Amino acid sequence: MRIAVTIFLTDETITPTRLARELERRGFAGLYLPEHTHIPVERTSPYPAGGDLPREYGRTLDPFVALGQAAAVTEGLGLGTGITLVAQHDPIDLAKQVATVDHLSGGRLTLGLGFGWNVEEAADHGVQWRTRRDLVRDRMALMRALWSEEPTAYEGEFGSVRASDAYPKPVQKPRGPVIGPRTLVGGAAGPKLFAHICEYADGWLPIGGRGLSESLPVLRTAWADAGRDPAALQIVPYAVHPSPGKLAHYAELGIEEVVVQLPPAGEADVLKALDEYAPYLPDAAPDNR
């Protein structure tokens, strides 16, 4: 099983370049970064995990800039977003950012995307909360038009683009309805989420990885009903605090990659956490697992 990591990189943590080099040297599969453009001080949106919102949410680095740095100092490390808040971006600009990082990294980018939880943050971007899922769907379709090999126009409910020359293109070739880099949708299990996954993604990024025994059969049925190749569905549990039993359970479910959570800390604490996760890496000695 491939072990990747996620971390809230901020102006106070380990740097992207230092972390990326260490991850590749140690044999981790990838680095996924979250996104928040800003956190309004006055908000009514509750923190999904409960309690006070952690400090790092308001200090996150731009994930595409940070991943560009990580790409420049590594050769094979996977690079991902977890998650990109697509509704909060101009889709033409976002399509260019995504394609550029994927091109410069040699096709190593995973676009993890989601719909957000912070109403006030989204509102500052002009997002109407009740239609944000439809907005994301529309913007993904517009980006697929720009990523297409031939100039392709798109006219949607929320935006449009003329048939255009738009380069670079993502490295990975189209597969089924999906155009662009490896694309995973984050969010809680449910028919609306699963419909999005089946329409324009390669799979699911379930936060925390709980309840998969019950939800995976439902998603696999929806996937097959949509005419997608059953073997192509990818499930990547995200922000996991691993244990041998948990990883063994994921393996039984056919999961091939897990993203574990690192602390939003300085170099010493982050490297200590990597040491603690080392026994879970595929090449770890059996008696260290």
Coordinates of N, CA, C and O in Angstrom, one line a residue, residues 9 14-15 25 39 45 56 63 77 102 127 139 150 154 161 164 172 189-190 197 213 241 263 271 277 288-289:
L9 N 0.6 23.2 5.4 CA 1.9 24.0 5.3 C 1.5 25.5 5.5 O 0.6 26.0 4.8
I14 N 7.5 23.6 8.6 CA 8.5 23.2 7.7 C 8.2 23.7 6.3 O 7.0 23.9 5.9
T15 N 9.2 23.9 5.5 CA 9.0 24.4 4.1 C 8.6 23.3 3.1 O 8.9 22.1 3.4
R25 N 13.0 10.9 -0.1 CA 14.2 10.2 0.4 C 13.7 9.0 1.2 O 14.3 7.9 1.1
I39 N -9.7 33.1 6.3 CA -10.8 32.7 7.2 C -11.3 33.9 7.8 O -10.7 34.6 8.6
S45 N -20.1 29.6 10.6 CA -19.9 28.3 10.1 C -19.1 27.5 11.2 O -18.0 27.9 11.5
E56 N -3.9 27.0 12.1 CA -3.3 26.8 10.7 C -4.2 27.1 9.6 O -3.8 27.3 8.5
P63 N -1.6 26.2 -2.3 CA -1.2 24.8 -2.6 C -0.5 24.6 -3.9 O 0.5 23.8 -4.0
L77 N 8.0 12.0 -6.5 CA 7.0 12.2 -5.5 C 5.6 12.6 -6.1 O 5.6 13.6 -6.8
D102 N 0.9 20.1 -13.3 CA 1.0 18.7 -13.9 C 2.0 18.6 -14.9 O 2.8 17.6 -15.0
V127 N -19.7 33.1 -3.9 CA -20.3 31.7 -4.1 C -21.7 31.7 -3.3 O -21.7 32.1 -2.1
R139 N -17.9 24.2 -13.3 CA -16.5 24.6 -13.5 C -15.6 23.5 -13.9 O -14.6 23.7 -14.7
E150 N -8.4 19.2 -28.7 CA -8.8 20.1 -29.7 C -9.5 21.3 -29.1 O -10.2 21.1 -28.0
Y154 N -17.4 25.7 -24.3 CA -18.3 25.2 -23.3 C -19.2 26.4 -22.9 O -18.8 27.5 -22.7
V161 N -16.7 29.3 -22.0 CA -15.4 29.6 -22.6 C -15.5 29.4 -24.1 O -16.2 28.4 -24.5
S164 N -10.7 27.4 -27.6 CA -9.5 28.2 -27.4 C -8.2 27.3 -27.5 O -8.3 26.1 -27.2
Q172 N -1.8 13.2 -18.3 CA -2.6 12.0 -18.4 C -3.6 12.1 -19.5 O -4.3 13.2 -19.6
A189 N -20.0 10.5 2.3 CA -20.7 9.6 1.4 C -22.2 10.0 1.2 O -22.8 10.5 2.1
G190 N -22.7 9.8 0.0 CA -24.1 10.2 -0.3 C -24.3 10.1 -1.8 O -23.4 10.2 -2.6
I197 N -18.6 12.0 -8.5 CA -17.5 11.1 -8.7 C -17.6 10.3 -10.0 O -16.7 10.2 -10.8
S213 N -16.7 0.3 4.8 CA -17.3 -1.0 4.5 C -18.7 -0.9 4.0 O -19.2 -1.7 3.2
H241 N -5.1 8.8 10.6 CA -4.2 8.5 11.7 C -4.0 7.0 11.7 O -4.9 6.3 12.1
P263 N 1.5 16.7 11.5 CA 1.2 17.9 12.3 C 1.6 19.2 11.6 O 2.6 19.2 10.9
L271 N 9.5 15.8 11.1 CA 10.4 14.7 10.8 C 10.2 13.6 11.9 O 10.3 12.4 11.5
Y277 N 5.8 7.1 11.2 CA 5.0 6.5 10.1 C 5.9 5.5 9.3 O 5.4 4.7 8.5
N288 N 9.2 -4.4 11.8 CA 8.9 -3.0 12.2 C 7.5 -2.5 11.8 O 7.2 -1.4 12.1
R289 N 6.7 -3.4 11.3 CA 5.3 -3.0 10.9 C 4.4 -3.1 12.0 O 4.5 -3.9 12.9

